[in-house]
mmCIF file of C-alpha atoms and ligand atoms in Angstrom:
data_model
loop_
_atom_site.group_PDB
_atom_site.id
_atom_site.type_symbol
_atom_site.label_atom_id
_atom_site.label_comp_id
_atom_site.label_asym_id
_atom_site.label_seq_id
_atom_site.Cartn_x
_atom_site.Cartn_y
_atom_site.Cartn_z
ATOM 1 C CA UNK A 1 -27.008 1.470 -2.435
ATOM 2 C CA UNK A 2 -24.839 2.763 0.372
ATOM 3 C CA UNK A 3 -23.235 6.446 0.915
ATOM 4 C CA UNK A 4 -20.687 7.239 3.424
ATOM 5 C CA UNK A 5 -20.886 10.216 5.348
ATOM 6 C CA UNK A 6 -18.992 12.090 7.424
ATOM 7 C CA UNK A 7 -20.805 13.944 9.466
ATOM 8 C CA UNK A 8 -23.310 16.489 8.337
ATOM 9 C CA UNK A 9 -24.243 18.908 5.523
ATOM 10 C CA UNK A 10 -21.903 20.987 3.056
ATOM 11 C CA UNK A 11 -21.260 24.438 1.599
ATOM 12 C CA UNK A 12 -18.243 24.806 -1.130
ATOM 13 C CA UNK A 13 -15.246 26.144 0.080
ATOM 14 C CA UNK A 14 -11.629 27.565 -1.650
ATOM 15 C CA UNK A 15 -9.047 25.025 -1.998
ATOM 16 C CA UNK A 16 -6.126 26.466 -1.652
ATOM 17 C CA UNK A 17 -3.368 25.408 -4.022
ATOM 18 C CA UNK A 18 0.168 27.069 -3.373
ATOM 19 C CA UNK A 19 2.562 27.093 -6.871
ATOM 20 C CA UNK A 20 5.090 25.002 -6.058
ATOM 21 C CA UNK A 21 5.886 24.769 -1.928
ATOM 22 C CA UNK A 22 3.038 23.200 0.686
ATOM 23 C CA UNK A 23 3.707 22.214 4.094
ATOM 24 C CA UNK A 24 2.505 18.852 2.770
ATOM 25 C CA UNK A 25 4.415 18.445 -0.233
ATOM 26 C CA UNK A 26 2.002 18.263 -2.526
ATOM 27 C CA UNK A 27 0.875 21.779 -3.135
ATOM 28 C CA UNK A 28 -2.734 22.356 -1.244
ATOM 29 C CA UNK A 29 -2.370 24.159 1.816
ATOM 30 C CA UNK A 30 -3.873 22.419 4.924
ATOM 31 C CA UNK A 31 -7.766 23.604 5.262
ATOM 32 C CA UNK A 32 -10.503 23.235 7.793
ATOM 33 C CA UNK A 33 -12.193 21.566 4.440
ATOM 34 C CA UNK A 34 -10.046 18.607 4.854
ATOM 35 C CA UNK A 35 -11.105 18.140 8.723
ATOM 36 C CA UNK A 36 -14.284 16.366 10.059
ATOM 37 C CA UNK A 37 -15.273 19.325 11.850
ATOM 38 C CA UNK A 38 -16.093 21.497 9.628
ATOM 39 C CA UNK A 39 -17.678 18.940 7.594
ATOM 40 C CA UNK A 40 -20.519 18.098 10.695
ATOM 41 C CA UNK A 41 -20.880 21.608 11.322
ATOM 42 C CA UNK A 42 -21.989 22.497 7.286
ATOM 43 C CA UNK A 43 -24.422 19.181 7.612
ATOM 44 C CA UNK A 44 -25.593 19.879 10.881
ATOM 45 C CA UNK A 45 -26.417 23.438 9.558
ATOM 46 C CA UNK A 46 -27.923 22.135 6.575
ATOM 47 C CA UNK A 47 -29.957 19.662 8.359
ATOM 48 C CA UNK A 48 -31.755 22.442 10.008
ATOM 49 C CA UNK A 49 -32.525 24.271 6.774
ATOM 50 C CA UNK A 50 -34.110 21.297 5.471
ATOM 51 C CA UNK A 51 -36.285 20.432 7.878
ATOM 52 C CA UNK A 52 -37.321 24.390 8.506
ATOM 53 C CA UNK A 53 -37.364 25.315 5.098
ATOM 54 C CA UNK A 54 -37.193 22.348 2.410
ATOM 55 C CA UNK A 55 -34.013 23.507 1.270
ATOM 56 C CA UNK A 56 -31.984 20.442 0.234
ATOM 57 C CA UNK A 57 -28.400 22.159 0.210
ATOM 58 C CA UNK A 58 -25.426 22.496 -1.654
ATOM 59 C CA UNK A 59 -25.132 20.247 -5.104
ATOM 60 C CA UNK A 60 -21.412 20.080 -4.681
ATOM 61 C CA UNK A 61 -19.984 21.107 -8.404
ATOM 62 C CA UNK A 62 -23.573 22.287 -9.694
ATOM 63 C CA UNK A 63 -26.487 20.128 -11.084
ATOM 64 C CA UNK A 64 -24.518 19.218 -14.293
ATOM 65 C CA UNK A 65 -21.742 17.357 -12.109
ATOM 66 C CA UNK A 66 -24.728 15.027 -11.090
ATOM 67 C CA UNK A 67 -26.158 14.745 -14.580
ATOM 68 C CA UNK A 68 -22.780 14.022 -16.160
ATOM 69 C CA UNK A 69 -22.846 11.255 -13.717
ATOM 70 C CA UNK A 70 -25.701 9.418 -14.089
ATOM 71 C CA UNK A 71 -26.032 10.015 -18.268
ATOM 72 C CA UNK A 72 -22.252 7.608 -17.809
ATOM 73 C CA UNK A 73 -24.288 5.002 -15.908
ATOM 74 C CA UNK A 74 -27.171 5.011 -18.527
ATOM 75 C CA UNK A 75 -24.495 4.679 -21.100
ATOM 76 C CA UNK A 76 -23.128 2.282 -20.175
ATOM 77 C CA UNK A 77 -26.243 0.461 -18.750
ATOM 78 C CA UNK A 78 -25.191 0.410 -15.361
ATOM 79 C CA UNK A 79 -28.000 -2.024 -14.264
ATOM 80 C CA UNK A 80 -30.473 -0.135 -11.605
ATOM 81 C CA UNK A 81 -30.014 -3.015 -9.132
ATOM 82 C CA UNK A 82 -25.722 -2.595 -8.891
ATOM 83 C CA UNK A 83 -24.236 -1.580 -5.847
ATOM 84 C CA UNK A 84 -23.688 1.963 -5.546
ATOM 85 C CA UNK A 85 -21.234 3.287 -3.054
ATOM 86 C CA UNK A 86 -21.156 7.549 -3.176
ATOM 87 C CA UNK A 87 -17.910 8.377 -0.683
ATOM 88 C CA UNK A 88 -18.540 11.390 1.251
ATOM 89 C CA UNK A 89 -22.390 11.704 -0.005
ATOM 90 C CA UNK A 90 -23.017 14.693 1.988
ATOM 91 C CA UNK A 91 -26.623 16.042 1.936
ATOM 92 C CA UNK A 92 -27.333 12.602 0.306
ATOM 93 C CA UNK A 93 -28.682 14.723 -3.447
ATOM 94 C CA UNK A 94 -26.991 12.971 -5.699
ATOM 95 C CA UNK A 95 -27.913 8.983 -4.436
ATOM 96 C CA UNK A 96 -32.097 11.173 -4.608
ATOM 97 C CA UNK A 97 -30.860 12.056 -7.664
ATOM 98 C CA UNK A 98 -30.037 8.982 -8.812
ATOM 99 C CA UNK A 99 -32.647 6.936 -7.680
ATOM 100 C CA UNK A 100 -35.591 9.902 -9.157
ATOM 101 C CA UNK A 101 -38.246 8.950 -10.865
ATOM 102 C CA UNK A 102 -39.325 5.293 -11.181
ATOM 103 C CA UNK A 103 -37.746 3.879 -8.515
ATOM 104 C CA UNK A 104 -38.553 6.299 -5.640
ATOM 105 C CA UNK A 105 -42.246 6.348 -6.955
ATOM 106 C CA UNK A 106 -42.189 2.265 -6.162
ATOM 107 C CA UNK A 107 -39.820 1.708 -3.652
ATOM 108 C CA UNK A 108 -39.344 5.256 -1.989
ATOM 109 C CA UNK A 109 -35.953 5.812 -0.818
ATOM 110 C CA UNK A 110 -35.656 2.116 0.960
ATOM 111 C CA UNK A 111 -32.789 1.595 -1.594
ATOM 112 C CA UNK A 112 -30.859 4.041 0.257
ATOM 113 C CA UNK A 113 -28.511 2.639 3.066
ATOM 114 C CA UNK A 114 -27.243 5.879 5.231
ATOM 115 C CA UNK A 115 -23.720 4.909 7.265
ATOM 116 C CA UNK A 116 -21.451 7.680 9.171
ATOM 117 C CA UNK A 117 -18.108 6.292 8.502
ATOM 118 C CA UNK A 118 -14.582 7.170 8.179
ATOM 119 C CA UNK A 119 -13.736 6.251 4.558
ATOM 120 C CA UNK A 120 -10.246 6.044 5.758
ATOM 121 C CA UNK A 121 -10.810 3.993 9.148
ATOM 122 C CA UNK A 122 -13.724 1.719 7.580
ATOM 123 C CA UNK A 123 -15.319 -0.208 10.969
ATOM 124 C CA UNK A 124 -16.961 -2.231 9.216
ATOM 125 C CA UNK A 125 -16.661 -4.742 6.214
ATOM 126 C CA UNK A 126 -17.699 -2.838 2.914
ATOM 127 C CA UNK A 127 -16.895 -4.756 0.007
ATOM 128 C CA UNK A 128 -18.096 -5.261 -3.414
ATOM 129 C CA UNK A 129 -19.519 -2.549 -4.885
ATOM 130 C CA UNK A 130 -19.935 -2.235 -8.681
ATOM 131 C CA UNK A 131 -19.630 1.459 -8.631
ATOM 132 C CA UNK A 132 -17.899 3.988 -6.521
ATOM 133 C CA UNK A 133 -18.906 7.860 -7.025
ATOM 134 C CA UNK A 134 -16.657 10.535 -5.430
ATOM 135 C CA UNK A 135 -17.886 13.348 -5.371
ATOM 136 C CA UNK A 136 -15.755 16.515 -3.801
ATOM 137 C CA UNK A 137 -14.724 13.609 -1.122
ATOM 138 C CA UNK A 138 -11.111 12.974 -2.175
ATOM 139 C CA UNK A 139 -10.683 17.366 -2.921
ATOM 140 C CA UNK A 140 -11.627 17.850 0.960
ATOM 141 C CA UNK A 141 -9.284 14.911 2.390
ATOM 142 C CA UNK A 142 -6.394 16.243 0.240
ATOM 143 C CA UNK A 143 -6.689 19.472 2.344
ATOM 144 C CA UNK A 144 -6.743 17.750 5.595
ATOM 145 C CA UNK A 145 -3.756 19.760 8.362
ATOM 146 C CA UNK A 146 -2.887 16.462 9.243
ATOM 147 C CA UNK A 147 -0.975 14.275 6.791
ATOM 148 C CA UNK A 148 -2.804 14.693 4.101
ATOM 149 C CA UNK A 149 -0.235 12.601 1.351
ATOM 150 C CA UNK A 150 -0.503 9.678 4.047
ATOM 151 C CA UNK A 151 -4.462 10.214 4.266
ATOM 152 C CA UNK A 152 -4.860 10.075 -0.133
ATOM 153 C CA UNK A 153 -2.827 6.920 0.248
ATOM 154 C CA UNK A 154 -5.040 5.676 2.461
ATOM 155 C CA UNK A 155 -7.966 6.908 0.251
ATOM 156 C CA UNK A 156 -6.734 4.800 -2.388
ATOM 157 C CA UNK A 157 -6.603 1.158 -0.650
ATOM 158 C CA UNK A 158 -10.122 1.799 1.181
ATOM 159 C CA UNK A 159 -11.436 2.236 -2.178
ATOM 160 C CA UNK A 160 -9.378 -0.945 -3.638
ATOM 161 C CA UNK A 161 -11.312 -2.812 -0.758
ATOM 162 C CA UNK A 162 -14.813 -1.395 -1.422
ATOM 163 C CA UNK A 163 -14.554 -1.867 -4.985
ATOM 164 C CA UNK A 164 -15.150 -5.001 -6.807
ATOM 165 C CA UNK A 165 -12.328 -5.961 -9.655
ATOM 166 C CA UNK A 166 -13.665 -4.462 -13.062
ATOM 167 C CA UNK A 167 -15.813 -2.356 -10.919
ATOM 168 C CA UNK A 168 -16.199 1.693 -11.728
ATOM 169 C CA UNK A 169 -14.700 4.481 -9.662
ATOM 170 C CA UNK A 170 -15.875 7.995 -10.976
ATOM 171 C CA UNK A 171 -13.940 10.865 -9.196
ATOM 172 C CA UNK A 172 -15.279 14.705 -9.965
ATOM 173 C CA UNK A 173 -12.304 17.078 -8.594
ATOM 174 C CA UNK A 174 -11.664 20.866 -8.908
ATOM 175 C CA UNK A 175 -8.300 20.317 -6.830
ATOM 176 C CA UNK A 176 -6.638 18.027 -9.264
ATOM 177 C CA UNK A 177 -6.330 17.732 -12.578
ATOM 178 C CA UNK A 178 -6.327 14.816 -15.596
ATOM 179 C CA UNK A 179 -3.016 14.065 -14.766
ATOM 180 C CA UNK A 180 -2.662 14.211 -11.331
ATOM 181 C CA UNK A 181 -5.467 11.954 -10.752
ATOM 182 C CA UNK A 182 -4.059 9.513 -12.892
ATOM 183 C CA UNK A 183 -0.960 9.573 -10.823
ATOM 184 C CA UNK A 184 -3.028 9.068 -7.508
ATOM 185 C CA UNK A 185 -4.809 6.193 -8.894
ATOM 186 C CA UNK A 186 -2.230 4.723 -10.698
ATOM 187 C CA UNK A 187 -1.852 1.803 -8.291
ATOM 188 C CA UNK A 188 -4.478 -1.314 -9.557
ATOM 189 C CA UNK A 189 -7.084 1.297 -11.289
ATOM 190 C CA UNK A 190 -6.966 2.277 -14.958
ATOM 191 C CA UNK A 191 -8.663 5.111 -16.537
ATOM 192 C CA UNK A 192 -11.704 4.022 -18.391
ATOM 193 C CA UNK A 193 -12.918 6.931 -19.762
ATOM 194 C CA UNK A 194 -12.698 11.094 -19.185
ATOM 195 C CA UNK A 195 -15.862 12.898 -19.139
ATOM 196 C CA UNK A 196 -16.620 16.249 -20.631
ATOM 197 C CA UNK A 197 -16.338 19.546 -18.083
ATOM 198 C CA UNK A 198 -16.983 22.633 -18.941
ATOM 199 C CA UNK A 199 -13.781 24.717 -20.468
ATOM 200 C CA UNK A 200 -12.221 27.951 -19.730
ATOM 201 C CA UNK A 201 -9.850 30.475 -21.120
ATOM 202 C CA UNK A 202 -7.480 32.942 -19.101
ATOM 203 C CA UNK A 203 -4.349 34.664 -20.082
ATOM 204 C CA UNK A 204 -4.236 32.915 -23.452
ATOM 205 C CA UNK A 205 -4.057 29.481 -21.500
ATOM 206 C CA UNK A 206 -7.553 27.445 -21.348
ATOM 207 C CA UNK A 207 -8.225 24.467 -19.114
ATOM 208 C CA UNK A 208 -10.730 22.989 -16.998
ATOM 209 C CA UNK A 209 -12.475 23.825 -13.567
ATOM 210 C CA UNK A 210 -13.161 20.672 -13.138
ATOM 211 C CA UNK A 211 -11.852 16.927 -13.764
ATOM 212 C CA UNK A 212 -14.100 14.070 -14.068
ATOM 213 C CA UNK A 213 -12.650 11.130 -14.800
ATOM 214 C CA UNK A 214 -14.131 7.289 -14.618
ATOM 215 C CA UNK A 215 -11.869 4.516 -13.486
ATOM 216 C CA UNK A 216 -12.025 1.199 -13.299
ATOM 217 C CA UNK A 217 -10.366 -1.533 -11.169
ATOM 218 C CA UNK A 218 -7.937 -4.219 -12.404
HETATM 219 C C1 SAM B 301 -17.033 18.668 -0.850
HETATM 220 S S1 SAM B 301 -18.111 17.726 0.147
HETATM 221 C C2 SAM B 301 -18.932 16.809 -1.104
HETATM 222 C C3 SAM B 301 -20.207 16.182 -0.628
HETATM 223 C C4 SAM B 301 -20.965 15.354 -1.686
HETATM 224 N N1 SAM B 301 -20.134 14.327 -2.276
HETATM 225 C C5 SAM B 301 -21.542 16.229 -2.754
HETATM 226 O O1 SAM B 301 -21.227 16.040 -3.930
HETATM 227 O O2 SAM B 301 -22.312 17.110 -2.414
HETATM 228 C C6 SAM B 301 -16.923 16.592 0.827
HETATM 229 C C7 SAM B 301 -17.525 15.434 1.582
HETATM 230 O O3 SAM B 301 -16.490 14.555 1.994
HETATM 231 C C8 SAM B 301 -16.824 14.031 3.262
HETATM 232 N N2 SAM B 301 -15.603 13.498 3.878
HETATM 233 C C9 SAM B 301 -14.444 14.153 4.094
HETATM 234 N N3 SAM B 301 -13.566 13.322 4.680
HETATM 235 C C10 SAM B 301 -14.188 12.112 4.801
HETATM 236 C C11 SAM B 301 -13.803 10.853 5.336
HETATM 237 N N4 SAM B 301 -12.592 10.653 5.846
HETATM 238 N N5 SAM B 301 -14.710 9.843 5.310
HETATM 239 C C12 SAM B 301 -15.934 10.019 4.793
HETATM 240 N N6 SAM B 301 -16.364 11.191 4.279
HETATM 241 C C13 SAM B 301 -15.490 12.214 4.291
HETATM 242 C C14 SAM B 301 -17.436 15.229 3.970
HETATM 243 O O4 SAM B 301 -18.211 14.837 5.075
HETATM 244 C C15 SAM B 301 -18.292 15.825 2.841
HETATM 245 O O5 SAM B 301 -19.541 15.200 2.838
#
């Protein structure tokens, strides 16, 4: 099990969507969220809470968004042995998550492989996995100042080359919706399956805060 990490710790931002009109195009307006920056600084501050205090940080998207996750791989009896790749893992409490219980009481948390990479500028040869999780990782390189369209493309082959074929890609997003993530992955994935998020209603309209969507490569 693998996570790749940019940097250090992480606090939830605002992604800023603009109706319509974005310098990139695409309608998010360029944030210090989609640079690597900011994302060392919130790790490197919540680094130092954990080892002062025990705090274990943000859970990007709430406990639920981890839950959701893991009640798909028990579904669909993702074997506890398969290759796990979380993009972007963060403070690293979802892979804890995942691995809770049996598992760390045996083995502890050797199952855990740390790397600080550039999901977009992989140096070195990741290949294979059975599952990919994305967590928030895909929201904060859509906001990225610099060429952010070019950067999602990008997104979208380094995942075709860490994924295996038939393998599972499950993408939680509060930047994009159903539809728009099918259009981003459109290109050699196919949606699998949509899981539940919770709902709400404004102005007569409802909708979701959240997408989570599982995909899987053909
Ligand atoms: C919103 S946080 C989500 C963190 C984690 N997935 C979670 O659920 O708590 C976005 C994450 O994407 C990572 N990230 C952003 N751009 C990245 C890149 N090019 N390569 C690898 N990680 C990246 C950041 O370091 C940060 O950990």
């Amino acid at each position: 099990m693998s996570k790749v990490r940019n940097g250090g710790g992480g606090n939830p931002g605002v992604a800023m969507r603009i109706g319509g009109v974005c310098p990139g195009g695409d309608g998010f307006a360029p944030s210090a969220l989609g640079t690597r920056e900011h994302w060392d600084a919130v790790y490197e501050r919540e680094l130092h809470t954990f080892q002062e205090y025990g705090d274990t940080g943000e859970i990007w998207f709430g406990e639920e968004s981890m839950n959701r996750l893991i009640r798909w791989m028990q579904k669909y009896k993702i074997p506890l042995d398969a290759s796990v790749l979380d993009i972007g893992t963060g403070n690293g409490v979802f892979l804890v998550e995942l691995l809770s219980g049996r598992i760390i009481e045996k083995e502890g948390l050797s199952n855990i492989k740390l790397k600080v990479e550039d999901f977009l500028n992989l140096s070195t040869k990741l290949s294979g996995f059975h599952v990919c999780i994305d967590k928030g990782t895909f929201d904060a390189i859509s906001l990225n100042p610099d060429n952010a369209i070019e950067k999602r493309k990008q997104y979208v082959k380094s995942l075709s080359g860490v994924l295996k074929v038939k393998g599972f890609f499950l993408i939680t997003s509060c930047n994009w919706t159903k539809e728009e993530l099918l259009n981003e992955f459109s290109e050699g994935f196919e949606l699998f399956e949509e899981l539940p998020t919770p709902k709400f209603s404004f102005g007569g309209r409802s909708g979701n805060s959240v997408a989570a969507l599982v995909f899987q490569k053909m």
